[in-house]
Amino acid sequence: MKWEKLSAIRLIEELKSGSITSEEISAYFLDKIKKVDRILNSFITLNEKAVEEAKKVDKNGRKGRLAGLPIAVKDNITTKGIRTTCASRILENYIPPYDAEVISRIKREGGIIIGKTNMDEFAMGSSGENSGFGPTKNPRDLNRVPGGSSSGSAAAIAAGLAPLALGSDTGGSIRAPASFTGIVGLKPTYGAVSRFGLIAYANSLEQIGPMGKNVLDTAYLYSIIYGEDEKDSTSLPSPPLSIERISDFEAKGVKVAVLTDLVSRVDEPVKKMFERGINYISEIGAEVNEVKLEGIDLALPAYYVIACSEASSNLARYDGVRFGVDCRTNLNWRDAYKEVRKLFGKEVKVRIMLGAYTLSAGFFEEYYVKAVKVRRRIRDGLKKLLKKYDYVAIPTMPVLPWRIGEKLDDPLYVYLSDALTVPANLAGVPAISLPIGLADGLPVGIQFIADEFEEEKLFGLAKRFEEKAGELEVVDL
Amino acid sequence: MKGELEYLADLVLLELTREERREVAKRLKALKSILKKLESVEVGEEPPFLPTLRLKLRKDEPRAFNVEELLSIVPKVKGRYVKGPKTI
């Protein structure tokens, strides 16, 4: 039996019925990872105790809503006793003494952490190429990038190496790889999922979110991880989410706004596929409206100022004393600090430096103050739009996945590819990416955005859309 | 650019190799070209947007803890004691 071909929800049914044990399914996926991941490089660390933990879940009667299902976790989410590197050589040997809140919730429901997935170092990147442990490959075309920064989680799902995965999204890091690999990924409302245990890059923008083969699987994992947490002072209570209501969602008559300014700037193959997506939206009975949102072109500069400013502050802690590799040296403090920080990759260094620049005297008013005010305008504009319309629809990525290494000499191309995903992070609203289909054999994703805490509504429309567009099959490698 | 690059690197306690300098300069230039759009933006007295923090302090009451559990996360343990590096 090829278990990776089944949905996560079906696998849980199989586990609950006893037709397969957690030990068998965990061993199956671990074995597949060991065989296939030499090609993909989607995992940094495997949980060698996964089978042992699965046996315990079996012994206890496969209780909980996950009933012993293996789950892959992005390597910037802390896991007690399992190395957590953020794909950085500076955290190469870091073994956290505690679980992130989302991990505790998964374990409470009987989930098995199968391993930690590759990513752009400290979640800084859109392609998956900026990892200190080597780039991840896109299972749909091994010469191409899988998108980032949750590159490993997306590639693992698309290649059938895990039934479900966690990612994190600061400016599109769940949705971009979901789009490039042809899977489903949700960036939740800011505050809906606890960030306790998420290693910080840009606190005011990032959220942990679920990734899966299809909409219902993704919704199912979300239903386990969301909810207020007293350990995260930015977390908020969410309305209850029902998988049944998502399955029964009625799309007839809902109003969808298409942001024409953003759509006009995407590459031709993506535009063509997006037009097909718009037709699907109409065919499921939704009303499509073309609209403009003033100032949306300022989202990208505002995002980079805010994200890099926060990164510059957050990453100051890696000094080899409190965090980072142990640096026993006779050097003075300043030189010792520099010695440890040599281990940061190039992209991390760039963003720390840009953050110091935008926060420095003389540039603070010009960049940071303007960026947080522009953020207010974008949030107000999007929320006003979402009062008139139920959803906003745009492509997830403006381009098709590029070849690995192809854009190393064109960093602007890579930075500009975030243009369609950052508005949702700035506004704090939820956004989901799911496949429309293939263009030139490569996946193209559509992104739906809804108002804060409307994840159920978002999954509902996505489910109806998926029935029209179809799921993409797991790749056999 | 070179002077500014070195100044910025030193400010954030980073050292760049010659190869990194070239690459970092290229990427910084690309990002700054994106940021340029903000320079012409007029902003008024509108409040900035930052997510709300809801500071909820737990009650200040003593909590029991499990010594074995705490010691299980310590790298080196001798009996029920934490073993630290030799300093003298």
Coordinates of C-alpha atoms in Angstrom, one line a residue, chain A residues 253-422:
Chain A
G253 CA -23.3 34.4 -4.2
V254 CA -20.1 35.1 -2.3
K255 CA -18.3 38.2 -3.5
V256 CA -14.7 37.9 -4.6
A257 CA -12.5 41.0 -5.4
V258 CA -9.7 40.6 -7.8
L259 CA -6.9 43.1 -7.3
T260 CA -6.2 44.1 -10.9
D261 CA -3.2 46.2 -10.2
L262 CA -1.3 43.2 -8.8
V263 CA -2.6 40.7 -11.4
S264 CA -1.4 42.9 -14.3
R265 CA 2.2 42.6 -13.1
V266 CA 2.5 38.8 -13.1
D267 CA 4.2 36.7 -15.8
E268 CA 2.1 35.6 -18.8
P269 CA 1.9 31.8 -17.9
V270 CA 0.8 32.7 -14.4
K271 CA -1.7 35.3 -15.7
K272 CA -3.3 32.7 -18.0
M273 CA -3.6 30.2 -15.2
F274 CA -5.1 32.8 -12.9
E275 CA -7.7 33.6 -15.6
R276 CA -8.6 29.9 -15.5
G277 CA -8.8 30.2 -11.7
I278 CA -11.2 33.1 -12.0
N279 CA -13.4 31.0 -14.3
Y280 CA -13.5 28.3 -11.7
I281 CA -14.5 30.9 -9.1
S282 CA -17.4 31.9 -11.3
E283 CA -18.4 28.3 -12.1
I284 CA -18.8 27.5 -8.4
G285 CA -21.3 30.3 -8.2
A286 CA -19.2 33.2 -6.7
E287 CA -19.4 36.7 -8.0
V288 CA -16.1 38.1 -9.3
N289 CA -15.4 41.8 -9.2
E290 CA -12.3 43.6 -10.5
V291 CA -11.1 46.3 -8.0
K292 CA -8.1 48.5 -7.4
L293 CA -6.5 49.1 -4.0
E294 CA -4.6 52.3 -3.7
G295 CA -1.1 52.1 -2.3
I296 CA -0.8 48.3 -2.6
D297 CA 2.5 48.8 -4.5
L298 CA 4.0 50.2 -1.3
A299 CA 3.5 46.9 0.5
L300 CA 6.8 45.4 -0.6
P301 CA 9.1 48.3 0.6
A302 CA 7.1 48.6 3.8
Y303 CA 7.5 44.8 4.4
Y304 CA 11.3 44.8 3.8
V305 CA 11.8 47.8 6.2
I306 CA 9.7 46.3 9.0
A307 CA 11.0 42.7 8.6
C308 CA 14.6 43.6 8.4
S309 CA 14.4 46.1 11.3
E310 CA 12.8 43.4 13.5
A311 CA 15.4 40.9 12.3
S312 CA 18.3 43.1 13.1
S313 CA 17.0 43.3 16.7
N314 CA 16.0 39.7 17.0
L315 CA 19.3 38.2 15.7
A316 CA 21.4 40.3 18.0
R317 CA 21.0 37.5 20.6
Y318 CA 23.2 35.1 18.6
D319 CA 26.4 36.1 20.4
G320 CA 27.8 32.6 21.2
V321 CA 27.0 33.2 24.9
R322 CA 23.3 33.2 25.3
F323 CA 22.5 31.6 21.9
G324 CA 24.5 30.2 19.1
V325 CA 27.5 28.0 19.0
D326 CA 29.8 28.0 22.0
C327 CA 32.7 30.3 21.3
R328 CA 35.5 29.6 23.8
T329 CA 38.2 32.1 22.8
N330 CA 40.7 34.4 24.1
L331 CA 39.5 37.2 21.8
N332 CA 37.9 40.3 23.3
W333 CA 34.2 40.5 23.5
R334 CA 33.7 42.4 20.2
D335 CA 35.9 40.1 18.2
A336 CA 34.5 37.0 19.8
Y337 CA 31.0 38.2 18.9
K338 CA 32.1 38.7 15.3
E339 CA 33.8 35.3 15.2
V340 CA 30.5 33.6 16.1
R341 CA 28.5 35.6 13.7
K342 CA 30.7 34.6 10.8
L343 CA 28.4 31.5 10.8
F344 CA 25.4 33.5 9.5
G345 CA 24.7 33.0 5.8
K346 CA 24.9 35.9 3.3
E347 CA 21.1 36.6 3.2
V348 CA 20.9 36.8 6.9
K349 CA 23.8 39.2 7.0
V350 CA 22.2 41.4 4.3
R351 CA 18.9 41.6 6.3
I352 CA 20.6 42.4 9.6
M353 CA 22.6 45.1 7.9
L354 CA 19.6 46.6 6.1
G355 CA 17.7 46.6 9.4
A356 CA 20.5 48.5 11.2
Y357 CA 20.4 50.9 8.3
T358 CA 16.7 51.6 8.4
L359 CA 16.7 52.0 12.2
S360 CA 19.8 54.3 12.3
A361 CA 19.5 58.0 13.1
G362 CA 18.8 59.9 9.9
F363 CA 17.0 57.1 8.2
F364 CA 14.6 56.0 10.9
E365 CA 12.0 58.7 10.0
E366 CA 12.5 58.2 6.3
Y367 CA 12.1 54.5 6.3
Y368 CA 10.8 52.8 9.5
V369 CA 8.3 55.5 10.6
K370 CA 7.0 55.7 7.0
A371 CA 6.8 51.9 6.7
V372 CA 4.7 51.4 9.8
K373 CA 2.3 54.2 8.7
V374 CA 2.1 52.7 5.2
R375 CA 1.3 49.4 6.9
R376 CA -1.6 51.1 8.6
R377 CA -2.9 52.3 5.2
I378 CA -2.6 48.9 3.6
R379 CA -4.3 47.2 6.6
D380 CA -7.1 49.8 6.6
G381 CA -7.5 49.5 2.8
L382 CA -7.7 45.7 2.8
K383 CA -10.1 45.6 5.7
K384 CA -12.4 48.2 4.1
L385 CA -12.3 46.0 0.9
L386 CA -13.1 42.9 2.9
K387 CA -16.2 44.7 4.4
K388 CA -17.6 45.1 0.9
Y389 CA -16.4 41.8 -0.5
D390 CA -16.0 38.4 1.2
Y391 CA -12.6 37.5 -0.3
V392 CA -9.7 39.0 -2.2
A393 CA -8.2 36.7 -4.9
I394 CA -4.8 37.2 -6.5
P395 CA -2.1 34.8 -7.8
T396 CA 0.2 33.5 -5.0
M397 CA 3.5 34.0 -6.9
P398 CA 4.0 36.4 -9.9
V399 CA 6.4 33.9 -11.6
L400 CA 6.9 30.2 -12.1
P401 CA 9.5 28.4 -10.0
W402 CA 13.0 29.3 -11.4
R403 CA 15.9 27.0 -11.8
I404 CA 18.2 26.5 -8.8
G405 CA 21.0 29.0 -8.9
E406 CA 19.5 30.8 -11.9
K407 CA 18.7 34.0 -10.0
L408 CA 21.8 34.2 -7.9
D409 CA 22.9 37.2 -10.0
D410 CA 19.5 38.8 -9.9
P411 CA 18.5 39.3 -6.2
L412 CA 16.0 41.9 -7.1
Y413 CA 13.9 39.3 -9.1
V414 CA 13.8 37.1 -6.0
Y415 CA 12.8 40.0 -3.6
L416 CA 10.1 41.2 -6.0
S417 CA 8.6 37.7 -6.1
D418 CA 7.2 38.4 -2.6
A419 CA 5.0 41.3 -3.9
L420 CA 1.7 39.3 -3.8
T421 CA 2.1 37.6 -0.5
V422 CA 3.3 40.4 1.8

